[in-house]
Amino acid sequence: MSDPFARLNTLLKHQHVIDSVDGLLGWDEQVNLPPESADFRAEQMATMAKISHAAACDPEVGKLLTELESQVDALDEDRRAVVREARKDYDEVTRLPEEFVEEKARHSSAAYHAWHEARAARDFPAYAPFITKHIELAKKEADLQGWGDRPYDYMIDQHDPGFTAAKIDALFAELKAGLVPLVREIDAASANDGPSPFRGFPIGKQREFLEEVTAKLGFNYQRGRIDVSAHPFCSGNGADVRMTTRFQEDEPMDSLFSSIHETGHGLYEQGLRREFHHNALGEHVGMAVHESQSRMWENQVGRSRAFWRFFEPRFRECFHEQLKDVSSEKLYREVNAVRPTLIRVDSDEVHYNLHIILRFEIEQALFAGTLAVTDLPGVWNDKCEELLGRRPQHDSEGVLQDVHWSGGAFGYFPSYCLGNMIAAQNWVKAREALPDLDAEFARGDFSSLLDWTRREIHHHGRKYPTLELVERVTGRALSPQPLLAYLRERYGEIYLQSRGAD
Ligand code: ZN
């Protein structure tokens, strides 16, 4: 008689490999695809989606899970976690009829094109029916999954299991209360900073520098690569991580920090235990933790003085001409530049969370039925004024700016802000555990921090749900206070304390 646990793993591995091929096609679509090959790629991906769905719904998986659940007491803690999470995935995928999955995919594709056109034409009414239909589909999906009375909670659970709208609402309310006054203070202090002085940074050198930085942080280029795409992302898994960035000669900080960000995602993937990539012990736990890894390397590490103590000489060597009139203090201020914008993806670290709170409040109201889709632009703009202190002139810099809703990805935005909270809370703990971090960074050694994240976070995969993992790592429940304290410390030192002229 074969071992049901071993057999389950064989089937999960099969599924994992299929999904990874699908992911590679998706990466290639964004990085390499010749313009007239899009139709064929769509066909390839639709076929892969069907194969993947069939593997995920394989009735043998269901039978094995039932068998293993009947002898759960005989399983150790790790195996129990594998069975528990595989059951969750299996039930979710088998509860959705094939026609529903196809309808949603078709609608997402149509809505993506509609969003693209509407954004270019600044025409929200043309896009509104697509959002309405996506909300209907989300509610139907929640119903099919047994979350009929809590569709928004279901959507949140898809990205970050264990969180609910009520839990996020409480965290965000506390964050907002502390953040809005802090942002106002920093805005006032940075108001006269003017635009970035950086111009004409050769792209070849930018690429060389960021590859040096990301390798130094610990990214293994023997099991991953970085390419160029319109929007930076990180895909693949620890066996083969595909990151992207984008380059502009006048925006060297954009390519550098987006690369460090994606490297944080890549380091998490590379830190998941390779022998378990196909099951809960080697899969990421959710988007918020994923984002906490990218944000920590990007912000807590990459924007720190210690980091620049090491990298500044090399940065100047690469861009001698461009930096000859830029003092060290000015460079550090540019690394941490605060320039409010209405566009989330261009936002600095200080304002970023307000962009997310805005979207969360809107999604909550849409799902509660207290906000009609047709009223979205006005409410969006009002909230911009309330939170960011400025109002969009048109919907392309307002409600039409994000791609997420065109794919029906409601409940995704909160992950970004939760990731910032988790990053800040982990950071407190990491600094307690590793008191020499600043000195290590200043000599270009990032290994003890990476090892700490590997041990404390990556090693567990999806074994513990996010909120439990945060408590295990940091010894306390998730709170926005460490994030507020970090922002006040980092930006207060630059903007709110009187410093000598730079
Ligand atoms: Zn990210």
mmCIF file of C-alpha atoms in Angstrom, residues 203 206 210 226-233 244-248 251-256 258-259 345-346:
data_model
loop_
_atom_site.group_PDB
_atom_site.id
_atom_site.type_symbol
_atom_site.label_atom_id
_atom_site.label_comp_id
_atom_site.label_asym_id
_atom_site.label_seq_id
_atom_site.Cartn_x
_atom_site.Cartn_y
_atom_site.Cartn_z
ATOM 1 C CA ILE A 203 21.076 53.399 -17.937
ATOM 2 C CA GLN A 206 22.242 52.245 -13.339
ATOM 3 C CA LEU A 210 21.650 47.955 -8.963
ATOM 4 C CA ILE A 226 16.372 40.786 -13.405
ATOM 5 C CA ASP A 227 14.974 42.165 -16.661
ATOM 6 C CA VAL A 228 13.052 45.190 -17.820
ATOM 7 C CA SER A 229 9.269 45.594 -17.977
ATOM 8 C CA ALA A 230 6.798 48.487 -17.977
ATOM 9 C CA HIS A 231 5.809 47.784 -14.350
ATOM 10 C CA PRO A 232 8.329 46.171 -12.012
ATOM 11 C CA PHE A 233 7.311 42.816 -10.553
ATOM 12 C CA THR A 244 11.903 43.171 -13.366
ATOM 13 C CA THR A 245 12.689 46.847 -13.130
ATOM 14 C CA ARG A 246 12.423 49.880 -15.409
ATOM 15 C CA PHE A 247 14.915 52.598 -16.257
ATOM 16 C CA GLN A 248 14.719 56.324 -16.856
ATOM 17 C CA GLU A 251 14.844 58.709 -12.241
ATOM 18 C CA PRO A 252 17.794 56.705 -10.933
ATOM 19 C CA MET A 253 16.146 56.255 -7.521
ATOM 20 C CA ASP A 254 13.055 54.714 -9.099
ATOM 21 C CA SER A 255 14.935 51.867 -10.779
ATOM 22 C CA LEU A 256 17.226 51.346 -7.791
ATOM 23 C CA SER A 258 12.035 49.256 -7.240
ATOM 24 C CA SER A 259 14.844 46.736 -7.790
ATOM 25 C CA VAL A 345 2.976 53.881 -7.399
ATOM 26 C CA ASP A 346 5.032 57.087 -7.412
#
